[in-house]
Short mmCIF file of N, CA, C and O in Angstrom, two decimals:
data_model
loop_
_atom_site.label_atom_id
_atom_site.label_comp_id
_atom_site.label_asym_id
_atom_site.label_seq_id
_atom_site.Cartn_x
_atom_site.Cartn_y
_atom_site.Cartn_z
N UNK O 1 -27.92 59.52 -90.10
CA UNK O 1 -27.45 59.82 -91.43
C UNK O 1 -26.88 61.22 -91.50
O UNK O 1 -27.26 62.15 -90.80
N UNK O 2 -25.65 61.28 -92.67
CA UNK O 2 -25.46 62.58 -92.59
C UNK O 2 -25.19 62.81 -93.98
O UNK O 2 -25.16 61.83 -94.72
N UNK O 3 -24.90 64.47 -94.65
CA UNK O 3 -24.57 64.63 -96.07
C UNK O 3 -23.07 64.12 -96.57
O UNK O 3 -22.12 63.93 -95.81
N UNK O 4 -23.06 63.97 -97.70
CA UNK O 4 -21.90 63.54 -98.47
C UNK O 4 -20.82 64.34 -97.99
O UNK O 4 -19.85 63.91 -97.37
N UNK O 5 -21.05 65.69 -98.34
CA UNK O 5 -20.25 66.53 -97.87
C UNK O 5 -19.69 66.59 -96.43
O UNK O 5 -18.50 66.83 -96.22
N UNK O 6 -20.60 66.36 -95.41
CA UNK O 6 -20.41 66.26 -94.55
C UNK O 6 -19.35 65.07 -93.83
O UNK O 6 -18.52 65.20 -92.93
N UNK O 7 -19.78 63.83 -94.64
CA UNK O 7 -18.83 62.46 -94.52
C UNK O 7 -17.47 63.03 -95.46
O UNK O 7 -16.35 62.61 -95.17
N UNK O 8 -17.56 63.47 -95.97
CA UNK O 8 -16.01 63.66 -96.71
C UNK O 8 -15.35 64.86 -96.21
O UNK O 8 -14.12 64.83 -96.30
N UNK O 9 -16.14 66.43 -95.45
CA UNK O 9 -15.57 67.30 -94.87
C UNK O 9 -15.29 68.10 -96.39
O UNK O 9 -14.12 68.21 -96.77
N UNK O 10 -16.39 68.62 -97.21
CA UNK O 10 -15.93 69.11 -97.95
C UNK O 10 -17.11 70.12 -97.81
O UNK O 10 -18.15 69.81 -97.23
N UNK O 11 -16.84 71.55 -98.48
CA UNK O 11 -17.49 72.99 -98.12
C UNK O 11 -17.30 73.27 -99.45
O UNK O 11 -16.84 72.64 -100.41
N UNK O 12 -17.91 74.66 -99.24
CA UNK O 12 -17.96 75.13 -100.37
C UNK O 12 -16.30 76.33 -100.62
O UNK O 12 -15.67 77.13 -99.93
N UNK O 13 -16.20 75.74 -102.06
CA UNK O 13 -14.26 75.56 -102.38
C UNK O 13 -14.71 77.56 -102.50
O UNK O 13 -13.64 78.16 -102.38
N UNK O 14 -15.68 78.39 -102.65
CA UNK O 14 -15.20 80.10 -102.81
C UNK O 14 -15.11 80.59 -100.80
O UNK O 14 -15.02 81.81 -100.64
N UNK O 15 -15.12 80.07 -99.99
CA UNK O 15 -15.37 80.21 -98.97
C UNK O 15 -14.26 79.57 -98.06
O UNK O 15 -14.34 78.45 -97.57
N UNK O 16 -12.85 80.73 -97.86
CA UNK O 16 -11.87 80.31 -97.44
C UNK O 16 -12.23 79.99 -96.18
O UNK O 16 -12.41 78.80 -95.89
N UNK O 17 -12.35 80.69 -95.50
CA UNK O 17 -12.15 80.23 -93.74
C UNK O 17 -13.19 78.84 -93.32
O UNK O 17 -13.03 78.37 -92.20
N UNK O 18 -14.34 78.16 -94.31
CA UNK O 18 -15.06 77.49 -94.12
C UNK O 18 -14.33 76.34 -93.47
O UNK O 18 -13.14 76.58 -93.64
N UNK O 19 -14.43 75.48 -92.97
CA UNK O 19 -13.67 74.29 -92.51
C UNK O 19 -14.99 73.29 -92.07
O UNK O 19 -15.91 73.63 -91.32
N UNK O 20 -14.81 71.92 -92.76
CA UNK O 20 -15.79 71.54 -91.77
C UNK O 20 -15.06 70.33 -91.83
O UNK O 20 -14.30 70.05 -92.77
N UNK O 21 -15.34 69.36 -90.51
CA UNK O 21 -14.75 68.29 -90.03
C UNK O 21 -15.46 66.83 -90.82
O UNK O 21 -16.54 66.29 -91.08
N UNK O 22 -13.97 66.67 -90.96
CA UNK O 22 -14.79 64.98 -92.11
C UNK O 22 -15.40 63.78 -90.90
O UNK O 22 -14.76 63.67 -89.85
N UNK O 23 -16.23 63.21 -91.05
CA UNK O 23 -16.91 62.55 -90.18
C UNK O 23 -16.16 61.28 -90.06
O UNK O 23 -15.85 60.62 -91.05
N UNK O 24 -15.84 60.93 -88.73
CA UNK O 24 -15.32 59.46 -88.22
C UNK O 24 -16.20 58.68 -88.12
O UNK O 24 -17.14 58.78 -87.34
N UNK O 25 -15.97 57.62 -89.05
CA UNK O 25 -16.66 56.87 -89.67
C UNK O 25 -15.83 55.60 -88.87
O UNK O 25 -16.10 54.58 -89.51
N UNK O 26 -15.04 55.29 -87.89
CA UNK O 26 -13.88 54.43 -87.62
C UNK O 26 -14.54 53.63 -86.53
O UNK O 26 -13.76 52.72 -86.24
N UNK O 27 -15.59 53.58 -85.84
CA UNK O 27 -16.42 52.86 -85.46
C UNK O 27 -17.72 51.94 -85.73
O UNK O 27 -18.46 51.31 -84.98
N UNK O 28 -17.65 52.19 -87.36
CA UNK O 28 -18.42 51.99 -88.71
C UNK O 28 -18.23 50.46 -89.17
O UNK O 28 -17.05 50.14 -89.30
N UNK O 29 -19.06 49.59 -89.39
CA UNK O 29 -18.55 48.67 -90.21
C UNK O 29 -19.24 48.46 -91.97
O UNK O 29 -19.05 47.89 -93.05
N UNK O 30 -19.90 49.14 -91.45
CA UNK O 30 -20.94 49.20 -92.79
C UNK O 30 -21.64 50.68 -93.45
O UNK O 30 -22.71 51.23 -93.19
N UNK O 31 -20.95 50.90 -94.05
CA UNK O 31 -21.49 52.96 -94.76
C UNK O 31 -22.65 52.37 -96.04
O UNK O 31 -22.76 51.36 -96.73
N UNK O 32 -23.12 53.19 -95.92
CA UNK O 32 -24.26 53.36 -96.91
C UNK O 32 -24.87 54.99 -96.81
O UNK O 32 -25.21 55.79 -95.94
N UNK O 33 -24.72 54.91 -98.72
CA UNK O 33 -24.79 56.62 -99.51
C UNK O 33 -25.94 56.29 -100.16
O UNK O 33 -25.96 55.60 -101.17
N UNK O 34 -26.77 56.69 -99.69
CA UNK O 34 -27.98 56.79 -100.39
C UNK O 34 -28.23 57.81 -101.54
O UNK O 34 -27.62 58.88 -101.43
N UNK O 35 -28.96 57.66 -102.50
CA UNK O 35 -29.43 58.07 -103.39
C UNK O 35 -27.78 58.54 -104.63
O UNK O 35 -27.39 59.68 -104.88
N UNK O 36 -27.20 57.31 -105.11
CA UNK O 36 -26.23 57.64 -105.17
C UNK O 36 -25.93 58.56 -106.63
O UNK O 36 -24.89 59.17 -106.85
N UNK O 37 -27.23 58.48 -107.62
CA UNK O 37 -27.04 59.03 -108.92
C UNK O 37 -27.66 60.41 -108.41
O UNK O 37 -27.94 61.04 -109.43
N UNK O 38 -27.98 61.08 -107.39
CA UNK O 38 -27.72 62.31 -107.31
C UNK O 38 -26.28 63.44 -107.13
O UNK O 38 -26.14 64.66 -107.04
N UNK O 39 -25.16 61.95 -107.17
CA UNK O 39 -23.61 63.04 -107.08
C UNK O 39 -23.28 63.31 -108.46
O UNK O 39 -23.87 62.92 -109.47
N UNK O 40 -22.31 64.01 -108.37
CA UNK O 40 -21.67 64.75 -109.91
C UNK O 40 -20.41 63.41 -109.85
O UNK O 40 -20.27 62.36 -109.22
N UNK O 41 -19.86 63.95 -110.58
CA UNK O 41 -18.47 63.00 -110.86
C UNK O 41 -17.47 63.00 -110.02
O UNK O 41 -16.79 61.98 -109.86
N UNK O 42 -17.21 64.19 -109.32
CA UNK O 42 -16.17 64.25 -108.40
C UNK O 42 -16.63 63.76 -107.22
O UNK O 42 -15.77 63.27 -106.48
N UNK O 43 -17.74 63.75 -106.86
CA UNK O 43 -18.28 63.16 -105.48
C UNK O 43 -18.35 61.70 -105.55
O UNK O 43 -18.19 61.04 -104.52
N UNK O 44 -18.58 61.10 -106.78
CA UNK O 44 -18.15 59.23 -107.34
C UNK O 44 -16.86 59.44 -106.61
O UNK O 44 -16.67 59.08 -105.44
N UNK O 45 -16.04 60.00 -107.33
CA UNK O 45 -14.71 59.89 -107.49
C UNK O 45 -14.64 59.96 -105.55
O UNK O 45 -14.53 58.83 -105.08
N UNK O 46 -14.66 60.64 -104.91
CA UNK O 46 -14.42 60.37 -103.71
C UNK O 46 -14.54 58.90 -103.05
O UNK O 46 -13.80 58.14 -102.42
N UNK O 47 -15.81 58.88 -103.51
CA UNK O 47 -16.87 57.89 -103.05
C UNK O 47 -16.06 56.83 -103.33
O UNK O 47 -16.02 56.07 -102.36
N UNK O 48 -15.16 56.35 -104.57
CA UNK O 48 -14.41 55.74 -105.20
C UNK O 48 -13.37 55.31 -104.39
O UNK O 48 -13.32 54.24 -103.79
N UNK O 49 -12.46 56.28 -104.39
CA UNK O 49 -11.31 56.67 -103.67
C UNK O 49 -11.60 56.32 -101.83
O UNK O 49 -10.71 55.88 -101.10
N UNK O 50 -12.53 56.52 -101.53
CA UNK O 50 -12.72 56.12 -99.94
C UNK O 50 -13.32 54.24 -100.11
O UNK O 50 -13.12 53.71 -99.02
N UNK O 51 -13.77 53.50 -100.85
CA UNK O 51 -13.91 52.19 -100.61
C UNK O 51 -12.77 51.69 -101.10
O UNK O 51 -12.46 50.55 -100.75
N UNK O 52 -11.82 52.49 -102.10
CA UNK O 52 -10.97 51.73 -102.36
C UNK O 52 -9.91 51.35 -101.08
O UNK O 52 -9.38 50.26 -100.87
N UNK O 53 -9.77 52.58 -100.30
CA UNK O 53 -9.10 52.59 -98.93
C UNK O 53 -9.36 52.04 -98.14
O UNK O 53 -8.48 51.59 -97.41
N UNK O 54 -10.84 51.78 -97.85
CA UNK O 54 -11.36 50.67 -97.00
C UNK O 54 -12.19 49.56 -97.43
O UNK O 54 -13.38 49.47 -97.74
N UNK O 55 -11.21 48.75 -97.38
CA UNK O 55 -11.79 47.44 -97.88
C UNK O 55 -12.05 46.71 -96.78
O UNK O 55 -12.62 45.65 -97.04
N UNK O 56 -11.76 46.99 -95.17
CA UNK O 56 -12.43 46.11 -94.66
C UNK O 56 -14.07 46.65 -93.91
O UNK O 56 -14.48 46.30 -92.80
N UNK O 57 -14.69 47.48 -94.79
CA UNK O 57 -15.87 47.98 -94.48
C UNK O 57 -16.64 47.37 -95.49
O UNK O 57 -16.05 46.91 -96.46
N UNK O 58 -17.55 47.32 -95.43
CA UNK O 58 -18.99 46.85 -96.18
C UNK O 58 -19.37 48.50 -96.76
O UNK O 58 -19.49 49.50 -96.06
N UNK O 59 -19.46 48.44 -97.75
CA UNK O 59 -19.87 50.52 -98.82
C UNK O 59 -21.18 49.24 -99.41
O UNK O 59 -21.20 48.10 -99.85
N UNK O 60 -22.25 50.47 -99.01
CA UNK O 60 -23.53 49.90 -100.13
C UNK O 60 -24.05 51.36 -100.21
O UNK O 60 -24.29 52.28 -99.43
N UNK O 61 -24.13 51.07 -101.85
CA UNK O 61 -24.57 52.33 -102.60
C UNK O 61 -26.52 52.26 -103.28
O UNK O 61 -26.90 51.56 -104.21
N UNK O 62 -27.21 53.04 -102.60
CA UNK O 62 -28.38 52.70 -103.57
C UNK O 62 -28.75 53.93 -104.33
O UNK O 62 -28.34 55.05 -104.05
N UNK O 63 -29.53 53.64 -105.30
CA UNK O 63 -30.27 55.11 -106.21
C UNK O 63 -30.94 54.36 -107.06
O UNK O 63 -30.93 53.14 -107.20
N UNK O 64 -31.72 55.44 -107.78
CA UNK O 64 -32.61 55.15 -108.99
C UNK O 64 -32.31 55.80 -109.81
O UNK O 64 -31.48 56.62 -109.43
N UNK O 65 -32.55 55.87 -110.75
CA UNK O 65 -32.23 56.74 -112.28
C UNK O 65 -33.18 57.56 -113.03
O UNK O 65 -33.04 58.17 -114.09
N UNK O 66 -34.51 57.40 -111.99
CA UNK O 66 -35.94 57.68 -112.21
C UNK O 66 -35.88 58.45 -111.52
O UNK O 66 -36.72 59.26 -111.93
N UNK O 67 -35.26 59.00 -110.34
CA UNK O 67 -35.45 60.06 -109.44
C UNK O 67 -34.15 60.46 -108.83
O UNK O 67 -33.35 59.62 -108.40
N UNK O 68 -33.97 61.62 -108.80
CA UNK O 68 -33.05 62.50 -108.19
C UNK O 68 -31.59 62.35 -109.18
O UNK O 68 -30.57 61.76 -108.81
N UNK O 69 -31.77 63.10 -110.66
CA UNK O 69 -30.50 62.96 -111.37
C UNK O 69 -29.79 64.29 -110.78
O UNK O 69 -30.44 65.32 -110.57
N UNK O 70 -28.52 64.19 -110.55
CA UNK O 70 -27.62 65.31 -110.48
C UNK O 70 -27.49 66.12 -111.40
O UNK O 70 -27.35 65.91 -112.61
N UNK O 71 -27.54 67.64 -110.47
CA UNK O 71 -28.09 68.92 -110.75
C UNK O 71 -26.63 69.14 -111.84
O UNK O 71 -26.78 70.23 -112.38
N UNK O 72 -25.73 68.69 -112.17
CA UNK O 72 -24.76 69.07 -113.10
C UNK O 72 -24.93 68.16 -114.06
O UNK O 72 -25.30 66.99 -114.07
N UNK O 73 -24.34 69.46 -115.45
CA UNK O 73 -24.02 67.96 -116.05
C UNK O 73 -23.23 67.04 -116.06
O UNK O 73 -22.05 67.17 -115.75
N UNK O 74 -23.81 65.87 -116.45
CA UNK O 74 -22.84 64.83 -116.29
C UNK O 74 -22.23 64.32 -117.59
O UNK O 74 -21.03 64.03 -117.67
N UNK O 75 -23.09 64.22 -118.58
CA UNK O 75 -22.12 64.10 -120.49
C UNK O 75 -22.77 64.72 -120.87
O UNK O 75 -23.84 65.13 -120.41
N UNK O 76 -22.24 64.94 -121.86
CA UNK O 76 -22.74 65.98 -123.37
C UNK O 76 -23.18 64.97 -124.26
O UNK O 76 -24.12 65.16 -125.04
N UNK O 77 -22.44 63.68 -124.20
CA UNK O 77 -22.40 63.01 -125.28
C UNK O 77 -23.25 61.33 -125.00
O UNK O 77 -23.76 60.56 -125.82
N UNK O 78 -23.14 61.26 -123.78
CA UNK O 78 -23.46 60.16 -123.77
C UNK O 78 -25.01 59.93 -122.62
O UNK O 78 -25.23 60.54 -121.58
N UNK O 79 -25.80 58.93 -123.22
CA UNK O 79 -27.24 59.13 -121.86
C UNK O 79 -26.83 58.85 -120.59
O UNK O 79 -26.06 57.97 -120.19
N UNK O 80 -27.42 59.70 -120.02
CA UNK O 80 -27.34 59.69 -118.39
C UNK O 80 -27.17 58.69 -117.55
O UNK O 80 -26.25 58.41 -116.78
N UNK O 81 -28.75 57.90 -117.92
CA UNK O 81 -28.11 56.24 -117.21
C UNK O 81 -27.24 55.70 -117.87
O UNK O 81 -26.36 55.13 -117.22
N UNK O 82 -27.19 55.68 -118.96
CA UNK O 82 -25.84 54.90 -119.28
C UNK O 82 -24.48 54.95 -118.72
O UNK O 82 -23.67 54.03 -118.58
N UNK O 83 -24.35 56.42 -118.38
CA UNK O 83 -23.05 56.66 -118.41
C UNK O 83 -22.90 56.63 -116.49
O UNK O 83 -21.84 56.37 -115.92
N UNK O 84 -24.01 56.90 -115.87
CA UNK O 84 -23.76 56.92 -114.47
C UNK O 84 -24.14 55.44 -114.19
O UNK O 84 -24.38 55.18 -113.01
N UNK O 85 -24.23 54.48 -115.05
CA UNK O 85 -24.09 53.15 -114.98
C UNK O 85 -23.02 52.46 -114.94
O UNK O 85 -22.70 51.45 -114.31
N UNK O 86 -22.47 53.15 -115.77
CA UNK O 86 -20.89 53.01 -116.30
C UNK O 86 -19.85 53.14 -114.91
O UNK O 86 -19.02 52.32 -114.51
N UNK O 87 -20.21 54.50 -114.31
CA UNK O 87 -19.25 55.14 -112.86
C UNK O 87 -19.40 54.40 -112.59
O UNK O 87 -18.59 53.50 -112.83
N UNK O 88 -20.90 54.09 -111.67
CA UNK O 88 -21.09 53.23 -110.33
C UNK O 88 -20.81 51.53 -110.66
O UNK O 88 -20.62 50.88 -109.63
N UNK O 89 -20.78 50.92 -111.68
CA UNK O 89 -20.40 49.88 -112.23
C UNK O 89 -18.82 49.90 -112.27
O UNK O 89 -18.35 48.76 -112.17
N UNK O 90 -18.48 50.25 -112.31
CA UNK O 90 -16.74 51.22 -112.14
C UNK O 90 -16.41 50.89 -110.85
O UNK O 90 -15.44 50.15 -110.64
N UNK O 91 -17.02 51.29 -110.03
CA UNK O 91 -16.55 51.32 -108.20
C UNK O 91 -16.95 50.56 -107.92
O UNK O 91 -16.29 50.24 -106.93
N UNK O 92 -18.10 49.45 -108.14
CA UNK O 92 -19.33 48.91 -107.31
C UNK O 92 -19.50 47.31 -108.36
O UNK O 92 -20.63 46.95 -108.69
N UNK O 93 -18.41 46.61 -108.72
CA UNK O 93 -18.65 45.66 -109.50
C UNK O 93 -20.09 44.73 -109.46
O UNK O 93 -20.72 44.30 -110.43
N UNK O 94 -20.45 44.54 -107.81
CA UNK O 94 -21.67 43.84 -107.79
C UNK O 94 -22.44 44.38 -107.56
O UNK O 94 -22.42 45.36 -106.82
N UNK O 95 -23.44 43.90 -108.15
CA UNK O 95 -25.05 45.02 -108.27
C UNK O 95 -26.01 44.36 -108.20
O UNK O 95 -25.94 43.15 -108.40
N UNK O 96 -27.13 44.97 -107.92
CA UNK O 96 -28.58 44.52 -107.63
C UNK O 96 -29.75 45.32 -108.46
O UNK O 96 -30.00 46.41 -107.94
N UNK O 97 -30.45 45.08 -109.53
CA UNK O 97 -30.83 45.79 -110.24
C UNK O 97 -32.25 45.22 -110.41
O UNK O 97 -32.50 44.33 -111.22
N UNK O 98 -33.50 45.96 -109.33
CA UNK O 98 -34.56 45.75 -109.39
C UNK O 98 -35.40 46.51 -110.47
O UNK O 98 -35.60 47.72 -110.45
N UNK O 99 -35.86 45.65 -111.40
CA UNK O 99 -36.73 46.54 -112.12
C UNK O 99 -38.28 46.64 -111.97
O UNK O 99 -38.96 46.96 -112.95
N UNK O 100 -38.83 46.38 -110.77
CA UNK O 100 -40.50 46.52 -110.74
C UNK O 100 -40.30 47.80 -109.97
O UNK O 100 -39.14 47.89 -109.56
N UNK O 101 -40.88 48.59 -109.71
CA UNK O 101 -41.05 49.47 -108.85
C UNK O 101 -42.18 49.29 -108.18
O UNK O 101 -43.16 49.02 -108.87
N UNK O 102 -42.42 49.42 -106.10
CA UNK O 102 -43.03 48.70 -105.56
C UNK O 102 -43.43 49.94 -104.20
O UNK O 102 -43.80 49.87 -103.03
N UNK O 103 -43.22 50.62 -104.83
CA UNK O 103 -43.68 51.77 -104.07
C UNK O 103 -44.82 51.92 -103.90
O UNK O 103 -45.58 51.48 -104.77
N UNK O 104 -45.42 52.66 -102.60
CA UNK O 104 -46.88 52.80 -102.45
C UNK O 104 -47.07 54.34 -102.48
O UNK O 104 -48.19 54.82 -102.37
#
């Protein structure tokens, strides 16, 4: 496994000379982003933008809404799950939506 950032090759934008290499993923048939309601909007939006490009990969996205919300905000106006229901429902038409929690 590696970070988001790391799969997309993105650094931190005040830190010119930073460079880091986007991960080849081209031996991949199947990506999976775990914990996915911990990104902000622009990191969807990648996330977005890269399954839309590869459609002959398998993208499975998981998260909870109970744990690990992203450290930005995400609306002013509208609830959290709702609205990061809304994104990932956006990119991710089919879904799997367990509601027991089965954790030990």
């Amino acid at each position: 496994g590696i970070t988001m950032h790391k799969f997309f090759g993105v650094g931190m934008a005040h830190v010119k000379k930073q460079k880091i290499t986007k991960f080849d993923d081209s031996e991949y048939d199947v990506i999976v982003f775990d914990e996915i309601y911990f990104n902000n909007i622009r990191m969807l939006a990648r996330i977005n933008k890269y399954s839309d490009a590869n459609p002959d990969k398998i993208i499975i996205t998981t998260g909870d809404t109970s744990q690990l919300e992203c450290v930005e905000q995400i609306s002013n106006n509208i609830e959290y799950d709702t609205y990061m229901d809304h994104c990932i429902n956006t990119s991710f038409p089919h879904n799997i939506h367990l509601k027991i929690n089965r954790r030990l």
